[in-house]
């Protein structure tokens, strides 16, 4: 009984926030998802960004990362013919929507069994769509721009980001760090979400906050479920955010400060 009580106390402690933050602005979100043991954080983060962007337009969509995972496997088996991991970048998510589309989350949720078939059509508001048609309705070709900062490469040029997750050799716009920081903060202040990628994880930036000491933080929507401190959100310091950043994705309208 004593051991059980200790375990329960430890579990409660893990769920209790260690720090207190004040949210300066927080964008609307769909429910926090759970990627489980998959390596699809890039898909969850980019889809979360698309979902919040739609909520801000008055259009509610909740999209299925599981569908993207299945289509990624199909793509790797039939096109690349290589055995690759599930790790990738936000641009890969955009590419997958362009190739295969996407379906609503309720059709293929996080806990969808392997036996649940991948749908060939979906229904929304009384209309029937193929996954491709539905995908184009929620994310138009060229709607998002990918940004990075590699000082050794020419600025304001498209570069092949030299990280293992970029096995597709996607090219992103390389901009100076101070420009990148100002563009991202401007996008958030204009109420646009941003997809953030580091070498180890990807999340959607959905707000800004400050600590009790007044230090600024970004609020990120994670994909590890809501049974954690801050109910699935993560508060990342400015220093860590920019130190660990590899790539950022936002709409062209957000990049232009509109």
Coordinates of N, CA and C in Angstrom, one line a residue:
X1 N 0.8 -1.2 0.0 CA 0.0 0.0 0.0 C 0.9 1.3 0.0
X2 N 2.0 1.2 0.8 CA 2.8 2.4 0.8 C 3.5 2.6 -0.6
X3 N 3.9 1.5 -1.2 CA 4.5 1.7 -2.5 C 3.5 2.3 -3.5
X4 N 2.3 1.8 -3.4 CA 1.2 2.3 -4.3 C 1.0 3.8 -4.1
X5 N 1.0 4.2 -2.8 CA 0.8 5.6 -2.5 C 1.9 6.5 -3.1
X6 N 3.1 6.0 -3.0 CA 4.3 6.7 -3.5 C 4.2 6.9 -5.0
X7 N 3.7 5.8 -5.7 CA 3.6 5.9 -7.1 C 2.5 6.9 -7.5
X8 N 1.4 6.9 -6.8 CA 0.3 7.8 -7.1 C 0.7 9.3 -6.8
X9 N 1.5 9.5 -5.8 CA 2.0 10.8 -5.5 C 3.0 11.3 -6.6
X10 N 3.8 10.3 -7.1 CA 4.8 10.7 -8.1 C 4.0 11.0 -9.4
X11 N 2.9 10.3 -9.7 CA 2.2 10.5 -10.9 C 1.5 11.9 -10.9
X12 N 1.0 12.2 -9.7 CA 0.3 13.5 -9.5 C 1.4 14.7 -9.7
X13 N 2.6 14.4 -9.1 CA 3.6 15.4 -9.2 C 4.0 15.7 -10.7
X14 N 4.0 14.6 -11.5 CA 4.4 14.8 -12.9 C 3.3 15.6 -13.6
X15 N 2.0 15.5 -13.2 CA 1.0 16.3 -13.9 C 0.9 17.7 -13.4
X16 N 1.5 18.0 -12.2 CA 1.4 19.3 -11.7 C 2.5 20.3 -12.3
X17 N 2.0 21.4 -12.8 CA 3.0 22.3 -13.5 C 4.1 22.8 -12.5
X18 N 5.3 22.8 -13.0 CA 6.5 23.2 -12.2 C 6.6 24.7 -12.1
X19 N 6.1 25.4 -13.1 CA 6.2 26.8 -13.2 C 4.9 27.4 -13.5
X20 N 4.7 28.7 -13.1 CA 3.5 29.4 -13.4 C 3.8 30.4 -14.5
X21 N 2.9 30.4 -15.5 CA 3.1 31.3 -16.6 C 1.8 32.1 -16.8
X22 N 2.0 33.3 -17.3 CA 0.8 34.2 -17.7 C 0.7 34.2 -19.2
X23 N -0.4 33.8 -19.8 CA -0.5 33.8 -21.2 C -0.8 35.2 -21.7
X24 N 0.0 35.7 -22.6 CA -0.2 37.0 -23.2 C -1.1 36.9 -24.4
X25 N -1.1 35.8 -25.1 CA -2.0 35.6 -26.2 C -2.0 34.1 -26.5
X26 N -3.2 33.5 -26.7 CA -3.3 32.1 -27.0 C -4.3 31.9 -28.1
X27 N -3.9 31.3 -29.2 CA -4.8 31.1 -30.3 C -5.7 29.9 -30.0
X28 N -6.9 29.8 -30.7 CA -7.7 28.6 -30.6 C -7.1 27.4 -31.1
X29 N -7.5 26.3 -30.6 CA -6.9 25.0 -31.0 C -7.9 23.9 -31.0
X30 N -7.7 22.9 -31.9 CA -8.4 21.6 -31.8 C -7.9 20.9 -30.6
X31 N -8.6 19.8 -30.1 CA -8.1 19.0 -29.0 C -6.7 18.5 -29.2
X32 N -5.9 18.4 -28.1 CA -4.5 17.9 -28.2 C -4.6 16.4 -28.6
X33 N -3.8 16.0 -29.5 CA -3.7 14.6 -30.0 C -2.5 13.9 -29.3
X34 N -2.4 12.6 -29.6 CA -1.4 11.8 -29.0 C -0.7 10.9 -30.1
X35 N 0.5 11.2 -30.4 CA 1.2 10.5 -31.4 C 1.7 9.1 -31.0
X36 N 1.5 8.8 -29.6 CA 1.9 7.5 -29.1 C 3.4 7.2 -29.4
X37 N 3.7 6.1 -29.9 CA 5.1 5.7 -30.1 C 5.6 6.0 -31.5
X38 N 4.7 6.6 -32.3 CA 5.1 6.9 -33.7 C 6.1 8.1 -33.7
X39 N 6.7 8.3 -34.9 CA 7.7 9.4 -35.1 C 7.1 10.5 -36.0
X40 N 5.8 10.6 -35.8 CA 5.1 11.5 -36.7 C 4.8 12.9 -36.1
X41 N 5.7 13.4 -35.2 CA 5.5 14.7 -34.6 C 5.4 15.8 -35.6
X42 N 6.2 15.7 -36.7 CA 6.1 16.7 -37.8 C 4.8 16.8 -38.4
X43 N 4.1 15.6 -38.6 CA 2.7 15.6 -39.1 C 1.7 16.2 -38.2
X44 N 1.8 15.8 -36.9 CA 0.9 16.4 -35.9 C 1.1 17.9 -35.8
X45 N 2.4 18.4 -35.8 CA 2.6 19.8 -35.6 C 2.1 20.6 -36.8
X46 N 2.4 20.1 -38.0 CA 1.9 20.9 -39.2 C 0.4 20.8 -39.3
X47 N -0.2 19.7 -39.0 CA -1.7 19.6 -39.1 C -2.3 20.5 -38.0
X48 N -1.7 20.6 -36.8 CA -2.2 21.5 -35.8 C -2.1 22.9 -36.2
X49 N -1.1 23.3 -36.9 CA -0.9 24.6 -37.5 C -2.0 24.9 -38.5
X50 N -2.3 24.0 -39.3 CA -3.4 24.2 -40.3 C -4.7 24.3 -39.6
X51 N -5.0 23.4 -38.6 CA -6.2 23.4 -37.9 C -6.5 24.8 -37.2
X52 N -5.5 25.3 -36.5 CA -5.6 26.6 -35.9 C -5.9 27.7 -36.9
X53 N -5.1 27.7 -38.0 CA -5.3 28.7 -39.0 C -6.8 28.7 -39.5
X54 N -7.4 27.5 -39.7 CA -8.8 27.4 -40.1 C -9.7 27.9 -39.0
X55 N -9.4 27.6 -37.8 CA -10.3 28.0 -36.7 C -10.4 29.6 -36.6
X56 N -9.2 30.2 -36.9 CA -9.2 31.7 -36.9 C -9.9 32.2 -38.1
X57 N -10.2 31.4 -39.1 CA -11.0 31.9 -40.3 C -12.5 31.6 -40.1
X58 N -12.8 31.0 -38.9 CA -14.2 30.6 -38.7 C -14.6 29.3 -39.3
X59 N -13.6 28.4 -39.6 CA -13.8 27.1 -40.2 C -13.1 26.0 -39.4
X60 N -13.9 25.2 -38.8 CA -13.4 24.1 -37.9 C -13.1 22.9 -38.7
X61 N -11.8 22.5 -38.7 CA -11.4 21.2 -39.3 C -10.4 20.5 -38.3
X62 N -10.5 19.2 -38.2 CA -9.7 18.4 -37.3 C -9.2 17.3 -38.2
X63 N -7.9 17.2 -38.4 CA -7.3 16.3 -39.4 C -6.6 15.1 -38.8
X64 N -6.4 14.1 -39.6 CA -5.9 12.8 -39.2 C -4.4 12.6 -39.5
X65 N -3.6 12.6 -38.5 CA -2.2 12.3 -38.7 C -2.0 10.8 -39.1
X66 N -2.9 10.0 -38.6 CA -2.8 8.5 -38.9 C -2.9 8.3 -40.4
X67 N -3.8 9.0 -41.1 CA -3.9 8.9 -42.5 C -2.6 9.3 -43.2
X68 N -1.9 10.4 -42.7 CA -0.7 10.8 -43.3 C 0.4 9.7 -43.0
X69 N 0.4 9.1 -41.9 CA 1.4 8.0 -41.6 C 1.2 6.8 -42.5
X70 N 0.0 6.5 -42.8 CA -0.3 5.4 -43.8 C 0.2 5.7 -45.2
X71 N -0.1 7.0 -45.6 CA 0.3 7.4 -46.9 C 1.8 7.5 -47.0
X72 N 2.4 7.9 -46.0 CA 3.9 8.0 -46.0 C 4.5 6.6 -46.2
X73 N 3.9 5.6 -45.6 CA 4.4 4.2 -45.8 C 4.2 3.8 -47.2
X74 N 3.0 4.1 -47.8 CA 2.7 3.8 -49.2 C 3.7 4.5 -50.1
X75 N 4.0 5.8 -49.8 CA 4.9 6.6 -50.7 C 6.3 6.0 -50.6
X76 N 6.8 5.7 -49.4 CA 8.1 5.1 -49.3 C 8.3 3.8 -50.0
X77 N 7.2 3.0 -49.9 CA 7.3 1.6 -50.5 C 7.2 1.7 -52.0
X78 N 6.4 2.6 -52.5 CA 6.1 2.5 -54.0 C 6.9 3.5 -54.8
X79 N 7.4 4.6 -54.1 CA 8.0 5.6 -54.9 C 9.5 5.7 -54.6
X80 N 9.9 5.8 -53.3 CA 11.3 5.8 -53.0 C 11.9 4.5 -53.0
X81 N 11.1 3.4 -52.7 CA 11.6 2.0 -52.7 C 12.8 1.9 -51.7
X82 N 12.8 2.7 -50.7 CA 13.8 2.6 -49.6 C 13.1 2.5 -48.3
X83 N 13.8 1.8 -47.4 CA 13.3 1.7 -46.0 C 13.7 2.9 -45.2
X84 N 12.7 3.8 -45.0 CA 13.0 5.0 -44.3 C 12.2 5.1 -43.0
X85 N 12.7 5.9 -42.0 CA 12.0 6.0 -40.8 C 10.8 6.9 -41.0
X86 N 9.9 7.1 -40.0 CA 8.8 8.0 -40.1 C 9.2 9.4 -39.9
X87 N 10.4 9.6 -39.5 CA 10.9 11.0 -39.2 C 10.9 11.8 -40.5
X88 N 10.5 13.0 -40.4 CA 10.5 13.9 -41.6 C 10.3 15.3 -41.2
X89 N 9.9 16.2 -42.1 CA 9.8 17.6 -41.8 C 8.4 18.1 -42.1
X90 N 8.1 19.3 -41.7 CA 6.7 19.9 -42.0 C 6.4 20.0 -43.5
X91 N 7.4 20.2 -44.3 CA 7.2 20.3 -45.7 C 6.8 18.9 -46.3
X92 N 7.2 17.8 -45.6 CA 6.8 16.5 -46.0 C 5.3 16.4 -45.8
X93 N 4.8 16.9 -44.7 CA 3.3 16.9 -44.5 C 2.6 17.6 -45.7
X94 N 3.1 18.8 -46.0 CA 2.4 19.5 -47.1 C 2.5 18.7 -48.4
X95 N 3.7 18.1 -48.6 CA 3.8 17.3 -49.8 C 2.9 16.1 -49.8
X96 N 2.7 15.5 -48.7 CA 1.8 14.3 -48.6 C 0.4 14.7 -48.9
X97 N 0.0 15.9 -48.4 CA -1.4 16.4 -48.7 C -1.5 16.6 -50.2
X98 N -0.5 17.1 -50.8 CA -0.5 17.4 -52.2 C -0.6 16.1 -53.0
X99 N 0.0 15.0 -52.5 CA 0.1 13.7 -53.2 C -1.2 12.9 -52.9
X100 N -1.6 12.8 -51.7 CA -2.6 11.9 -51.3 C -3.9 12.5 -50.6
X101 N -3.8 13.8 -50.3 CA -4.8 14.5 -49.5 C -4.8 14.2 -48.0
X102 N -5.9 14.3 -47.4 CA -6.0 14.1 -46.0 C -7.5 13.8 -45.7
X103 N -7.7 13.3 -44.5 CA -9.1 13.0 -44.1 C -9.4 13.5 -42.7
X104 N -10.6 13.7 -42.3 CA -10.9 14.2 -40.9 C -10.4 13.2 -39.8
X105 N -10.1 13.8 -38.7 CA -9.6 13.0 -37.6 C -10.5 11.9 -37.2
X106 N -11.8 12.2 -37.2 CA -12.8 11.2 -36.7 C -12.8 9.9 -37.6
X107 N -12.4 10.1 -38.8 CA -12.4 8.9 -39.7 C -11.2 8.0 -39.4
X108 N -10.1 8.5 -39.1 CA -8.9 7.8 -38.6 C -8.3 8.5 -37.4
X109 N -8.8 8.2 -36.2 CA -8.2 8.8 -35.0 C -6.9 8.2 -34.6
X110 N -6.3 8.8 -33.6 CA -5.0 8.3 -33.1 C -5.0 6.8 -32.7
X111 N -6.1 6.3 -32.2 CA -6.2 4.9 -31.8 C -6.8 4.0 -32.8
X112 N -6.8 4.5 -34.1 CA -7.4 3.7 -35.2 C -6.6 2.3 -35.3
X113 N -7.3 1.2 -35.3 CA -6.7 -0.1 -35.4 C -6.2 -0.3 -36.9
X114 N -5.2 -1.1 -37.0 CA -4.6 -1.4 -38.3 C -5.7 -1.9 -39.3
X115 N -6.7 -2.6 -38.7 CA -7.7 -3.3 -39.5 C -8.7 -2.3 -40.0
X116 N -8.7 -1.1 -39.5 CA -9.6 0.0 -40.0 C -9.1 0.5 -41.3
X117 N -9.9 0.3 -42.4 CA -9.4 0.6 -43.7 C -9.3 2.1 -43.9
X118 N -8.3 2.4 -44.8 CA -8.1 3.8 -45.2 C -9.2 4.2 -46.2
X119 N -10.0 5.2 -45.9 CA -11.2 5.6 -46.7 C -10.8 6.1 -48.1
X120 N -11.6 5.8 -49.1 CA -11.4 6.4 -50.4 C -12.2 7.6 -50.7
X121 N -13.1 7.9 -49.7 CA -13.9 9.2 -49.8 C -14.4 9.6 -48.4
X122 N -14.6 10.8 -48.2 CA -15.1 11.3 -46.9 C -16.3 12.3 -47.2
X123 N -17.1 12.5 -46.1 CA -18.3 13.3 -46.2 C -18.2 14.5 -45.3
X124 N -18.4 15.7 -45.8 CA -18.3 16.9 -45.0 C -19.5 17.8 -45.4
X125 N -20.3 18.2 -44.4 CA -21.4 19.1 -44.7 C -22.3 18.6 -45.8
X126 N -22.5 17.3 -45.9 CA -23.4 16.7 -46.9 C -22.8 16.5 -48.2
X127 N -21.5 16.9 -48.4 CA -20.8 16.7 -49.7 C -19.8 15.6 -49.6
X128 N -19.6 14.9 -50.7 CA -18.6 13.8 -50.7 C -17.3 14.3 -51.4
X129 N -16.2 13.9 -50.8 CA -14.9 14.3 -51.3 C -14.0 13.1 -51.3
X130 N -13.1 13.1 -52.3 CA -11.9 12.2 -52.2 C -11.0 12.8 -51.2
X131 N -10.1 12.0 -50.6 CA -9.1 12.6 -49.7 C -8.3 13.7 -50.4
X132 N -8.0 13.6 -51.7 CA -7.3 14.6 -52.4 C -8.1 15.9 -52.5
X133 N -9.4 15.8 -52.8 CA -10.2 17.0 -52.9 C -10.3 17.7 -51.5
X134 N -10.5 16.9 -50.5 CA -10.6 17.4 -49.1 C -9.3 18.1 -48.7
X135 N -8.2 17.4 -49.1 CA -6.9 18.0 -48.7 C -6.7 19.4 -49.3
X136 N -7.0 19.5 -50.6 CA -6.9 20.8 -51.3 C -7.8 21.8 -50.7
X137 N -8.9 21.4 -50.1 CA -9.8 22.4 -49.6 C -9.3 22.9 -48.3
X138 N -8.5 22.2 -47.6 CA -7.9 22.7 -46.3 C -6.5 23.2 -46.4
X139 N -5.8 22.9 -47.4 CA -4.4 23.4 -47.6 C -4.1 23.5 -49.1
X140 N -4.2 24.7 -49.6 CA -4.0 24.9 -51.0 C -2.5 24.8 -51.4
X141 N -2.2 24.4 -52.6 CA -0.8 24.3 -53.0 C -0.1 25.7 -52.9
X142 N 1.1 25.7 -52.3 CA 1.8 27.0 -52.1 C 1.3 27.9 -51.0
X143 N 0.3 27.4 -50.2 CA -0.3 28.3 -49.2 C 0.7 28.6 -48.0
X144 N 1.6 27.6 -47.8 CA 2.6 27.7 -46.7 C 4.0 27.9 -47.2
X145 N 4.8 28.7 -46.4 CA 6.2 28.9 -46.8 C 7.0 28.3 -45.6
X146 N 8.1 27.7 -46.0 CA 9.1 27.1 -45.0 C 10.3 28.0 -44.9
X147 N 10.7 28.3 -43.7 CA 11.8 29.2 -43.4 C 12.9 28.4 -42.6
X148 N 14.1 28.9 -42.8 CA 15.2 28.3 -42.0 C 16.3 29.4 -41.9
X149 N 17.3 29.1 -41.1 CA 18.5 30.0 -41.0 C 19.8 29.3 -40.9
X150 N 20.5 29.3 -42.0 CA 21.9 28.7 -42.0 C 22.8 29.7 -42.5
X151 N 23.6 30.4 -41.6 CA 24.5 31.5 -42.0 C 25.5 31.2 -43.0
X152 N 25.8 29.9 -43.2 CA 26.8 29.5 -44.2 C 26.3 29.4 -45.6
X153 N 25.0 29.6 -45.7 CA 24.3 29.5 -47.0 C 23.8 30.9 -47.4
X154 N 23.6 31.2 -48.7 CA 23.1 32.5 -49.1 C 21.7 32.8 -48.5
X155 N 21.6 34.1 -48.0 CA 20.3 34.5 -47.5 C 19.3 34.8 -48.6
X156 N 18.1 34.7 -48.3 CA 17.0 34.9 -49.3 C 17.1 34.1 -50.5
X157 N 17.6 32.9 -50.4 CA 17.7 31.9 -51.4 C 17.0 30.6 -50.8
X158 N 16.5 29.8 -51.7 CA 16.0 28.5 -51.3 C 17.1 27.5 -51.1
X159 N 17.2 26.8 -50.0 CA 18.3 25.9 -49.7 C 17.8 24.6 -49.3
X160 N 18.6 23.5 -49.6 CA 18.3 22.2 -49.2 C 18.8 22.1 -47.7
X161 N 17.8 22.0 -46.8 CA 18.2 22.0 -45.4 C 19.0 20.7 -45.0
X162 N 20.2 20.8 -44.6 CA 21.1 19.7 -44.4 C 20.9 18.9 -43.1
X163 N 19.7 18.3 -42.9 CA 19.5 17.5 -41.7 C 18.9 16.1 -42.2
X164 N 19.1 15.1 -41.4 CA 18.7 13.7 -41.8 C 17.2 13.7 -42.1
X165 N 16.4 14.4 -41.3 CA 14.9 14.4 -41.5 C 14.5 14.9 -42.9
X166 N 15.3 15.6 -43.5 CA 15.0 16.2 -44.8 C 15.4 15.2 -46.0
X167 N 15.0 14.0 -45.8 CA 15.4 13.0 -46.8 C 14.7 13.2 -48.2
X168 N 13.7 14.1 -48.2 CA 13.1 14.5 -49.5 C 13.9 15.6 -50.2
X169 N 14.8 16.1 -49.5 CA 15.6 17.3 -50.0 C 14.7 18.5 -50.3
X170 N 13.8 18.8 -49.4 CA 13.0 19.9 -49.6 C 13.8 21.2 -49.4
X171 N 13.5 22.2 -50.2 CA 14.2 23.5 -50.1 C 13.4 24.5 -49.4
X172 N 14.0 25.2 -48.4 CA 13.3 26.2 -47.6 C 14.0 27.6 -47.9
X173 N 13.3 28.6 -47.6 CA 13.8 30.0 -47.7 C 14.8 30.3 -46.6
X174 N 16.0 30.6 -46.9 CA 17.0 30.9 -45.8 C 17.1 32.4 -45.6
X175 N 16.8 32.8 -44.3 CA 16.7 34.2 -43.9 C 17.6 34.4 -42.7
X176 N 18.1 35.7 -42.5 CA 18.9 36.0 -41.3 C 18.0 35.8 -40.0
X177 N 18.7 35.4 -38.9 CA 18.0 35.1 -37.7 C 17.2 36.3 -37.2
X178 N 17.7 37.5 -37.2 CA 16.9 38.6 -36.7 C 15.6 38.9 -37.6
X179 N 15.7 38.7 -38.9 CA 14.6 38.8 -39.7 C 13.6 37.6 -39.4
X180 N 14.1 36.4 -39.2 CA 13.2 35.3 -38.9 C 12.5 35.5 -37.6
X181 N 13.2 36.0 -36.6 CA 12.5 36.3 -35.3 C 11.4 37.3 -35.4
X182 N 11.7 38.4 -36.1 CA 10.7 39.4 -36.3 C 9.5 39.0 -37.1
X183 N 9.7 38.2 -38.1 CA 8.6 37.7 -38.9 C 7.7 36.7 -38.1
X184 N 8.3 35.9 -37.3 CA 7.5 34.9 -36.5 C 6.8 35.6 -35.4
X185 N 7.4 36.6 -34.7 CA 6.7 37.3 -33.7 C 5.5 38.1 -34.3
X186 N 5.8 38.7 -35.5 CA 4.7 39.5 -36.2 C 3.6 38.6 -36.6
X187 N 3.9 37.4 -37.0 CA 2.8 36.4 -37.4 C 2.0 36.1 -36.2
X188 N 2.6 35.8 -35.1 CA 1.8 35.5 -33.9 C 0.9 36.6 -33.4
X189 N 1.5 37.8 -33.5 CA 0.8 39.0 -33.0 C -0.4 39.3 -34.0
X190 N -0.2 38.9 -35.3 CA -1.3 39.0 -36.2 C -2.3 37.8 -36.2
X191 N -2.1 37.0 -35.1 CA -2.9 35.8 -34.9 C -2.8 34.7 -35.9
X192 N -1.6 34.3 -36.2 CA -1.3 33.2 -37.1 C -0.5 32.2 -36.3
X193 N -0.8 30.9 -36.4 CA 0.1 29.9 -35.8 C 1.3 29.6 -36.6
X194 N 2.3 29.0 -36.0 CA 3.5 28.7 -36.7 C 4.0 27.2 -36.4
X195 N 4.4 26.5 -37.3 CA 4.9 25.1 -37.1 C 6.4 25.3 -36.8
X196 N 6.9 24.8 -35.6 CA 8.3 24.8 -35.2 C 8.9 23.5 -35.2
X197 N 10.1 23.4 -35.8 CA 10.8 22.1 -35.9 C 12.2 22.3 -35.3
X198 N 12.6 21.3 -34.5 CA 14.0 21.2 -34.0 C 14.6 19.9 -34.5
X199 N 15.8 19.6 -34.1 CA 16.3 18.3 -34.5 C 15.7 17.1 -33.8
X200 N 15.0 17.4 -32.7 CA 14.4 16.3 -32.0 C 12.9 16.2 -32.0
X201 N 12.2 17.3 -32.2 CA 10.8 17.3 -32.1 C 10.2 18.5 -32.9
X202 N 8.9 18.4 -33.1 CA 8.1 19.4 -33.8 C 6.8 19.7 -33.0
X203 N 6.5 21.0 -32.9 CA 5.2 21.4 -32.3 C 4.7 22.6 -33.0
X204 N 3.4 23.0 -32.7 CA 2.8 24.1 -33.3 C 2.9 25.3 -32.3
X205 N 3.4 26.4 -32.7 CA 3.4 27.6 -31.8 C 2.0 28.3 -31.9
X206 N 1.4 28.3 -30.7 CA 0.0 28.8 -30.7 C -0.2 30.0 -29.8
X207 N 0.9 30.6 -29.2 CA 0.7 31.7 -28.3 C 2.0 32.2 -27.8
X208 N 1.9 33.2 -26.9 CA 3.1 33.8 -26.3 C 2.7 34.1 -24.8
X209 N 3.7 33.9 -23.9 CA 3.5 34.1 -22.5 C 4.7 34.6 -21.8
X210 N 4.6 34.8 -20.5 CA 5.8 35.2 -19.7 C 5.8 34.5 -18.4
X211 N 7.0 34.3 -17.8 CA 7.1 33.7 -16.5 C 6.9 34.6 -15.4
X212 N 6.9 34.1 -14.2 CA 6.8 35.0 -13.0 C 7.9 36.0 -12.9
X213 N 9.1 35.7 -13.5 CA 10.2 36.6 -13.5 C 10.1 37.6 -14.7
X214 N 9.1 37.4 -15.5 CA 8.9 38.3 -16.7 C 9.6 37.9 -17.9
X215 N 10.2 36.7 -17.9 CA 10.9 36.2 -19.1 C 9.9 35.7 -20.2
X216 N 10.1 36.0 -21.4 CA 9.2 35.6 -22.5 C 9.3 34.1 -22.9
X217 N 8.1 33.6 -23.2 CA 8.0 32.2 -23.7 C 7.1 32.1 -24.8
X218 N 7.3 31.1 -25.7 CA 6.4 30.7 -26.7 C 5.5 29.6 -26.1
X219 N 4.2 29.6 -26.5 CA 3.3 28.5 -26.1 C 3.2 27.6 -27.3
X220 N 3.5 26.3 -27.0 CA 3.4 25.3 -28.1 C 2.4 24.2 -27.8
X221 N 1.7 23.8 -28.9 CA 0.8 22.7 -28.7 C 1.6 21.4 -29.1
X222 N 1.6 20.5 -28.1 CA 2.4 19.3 -28.3 C 1.5 18.2 -28.8
X223 N 2.0 17.0 -29.0 CA 1.3 15.8 -29.5 C 1.5 14.6 -28.6
X224 N 1.6 14.8 -27.3 CA 1.8 13.7 -26.4 C 0.6 13.5 -25.5
X225 N -0.6 13.9 -25.9 CA -1.7 13.8 -25.1 C -1.9 14.9 -24.2
X226 N -3.1 15.0 -23.5 CA -3.4 16.1 -22.6 C -3.2 15.8 -21.1
X227 N -2.8 14.6 -20.8 CA -2.6 14.1 -19.4 C -1.2 14.5 -19.0
X228 N -0.8 15.7 -19.1 CA 0.5 16.2 -18.7 C 0.3 17.7 -18.1
X229 N 1.4 18.2 -17.5 CA 1.3 19.6 -17.1 C 0.9 20.5 -18.3
X230 N 0.1 21.5 -18.0 CA -0.4 22.5 -18.9 C -1.3 21.8 -20.0
X231 N -1.8 20.6 -19.7 CA -2.9 20.0 -20.5 C -2.4 19.8 -22.0
X232 N -1.2 19.5 -22.2 CA -0.7 19.2 -23.6 C 0.0 20.4 -24.2
X233 N 0.0 21.5 -23.5 CA 0.8 22.7 -24.0 C 2.2 22.6 -23.4
X234 N 3.1 23.2 -24.1 CA 4.5 23.3 -23.6 C 5.0 24.8 -23.7
X235 N 5.6 25.3 -22.6 CA 6.1 26.6 -22.6 C 7.6 26.6 -22.9
X236 N 8.0 27.1 -24.0 CA 9.4 27.1 -24.5 C 10.0 28.5 -24.4
X237 N 11.1 28.6 -23.7 CA 11.8 29.9 -23.6 C 12.2 30.4 -25.0
X238 N 12.3 31.7 -25.1 CA 12.8 32.3 -26.4 C 14.2 31.7 -26.7
X239 N 15.1 31.6 -25.7 CA 16.4 31.1 -25.9 C 16.4 29.7 -26.5
X240 N 15.6 28.8 -25.9 CA 15.6 27.4 -26.4 C 14.9 27.4 -27.8
X241 N 13.9 28.1 -28.0 CA 13.1 28.1 -29.2 C 14.1 28.4 -30.4
X242 N 14.8 29.5 -30.3 CA 15.7 29.9 -31.4 C 17.0 29.1 -31.4
X243 N 17.5 28.7 -30.3 CA 18.7 27.8 -30.3 C 18.5 26.5 -31.0
X244 N 17.3 25.9 -30.8 CA 17.0 24.6 -31.3 C 16.3 24.6 -32.7
X245 N 15.9 25.7 -33.1 CA 15.1 25.8 -34.4 C 15.9 25.3 -35.6
X246 N 15.2 24.5 -36.4 CA 15.7 24.1 -37.7 C 14.9 24.6 -38.8
X247 N 13.6 24.6 -38.6 CA 12.6 25.0 -39.7 C 11.4 25.5 -39.1
X248 N 10.7 26.5 -39.8 CA 9.5 27.1 -39.3 C 8.6 27.1 -40.6
X249 N 7.3 26.9 -40.3 CA 6.3 27.0 -41.4 C 5.1 27.8 -41.1
X250 N 4.7 28.7 -41.9 CA 3.5 29.6 -41.7 C 2.9 29.9 -43.1
X251 N 1.7 30.5 -43.0 CA 1.1 30.9 -44.3 C 1.9 32.1 -44.9
X252 N 1.7 32.2 -46.2 CA 2.4 33.3 -46.9 C 1.8 34.7 -46.3
X253 N 0.5 34.7 -46.0 CA -0.1 35.8 -45.5 C 0.5 36.2 -44.1
X254 N 0.8 35.2 -43.3 CA 1.4 35.4 -42.0 C 2.9 35.9 -42.2
X255 N 3.6 35.3 -43.1 CA 5.0 35.7 -43.4 C 5.0 37.2 -43.8
X256 N 4.0 37.6 -44.5 CA 4.0 39.0 -45.0 C 3.4 40.0 -43.9
X257 N 3.0 39.5 -42.8 CA 2.6 40.3 -41.7 C 1.2 40.8 -41.9
X258 N 0.3 40.0 -42.5 CA -1.1 40.4 -42.7 C -2.0 39.5 -41.9

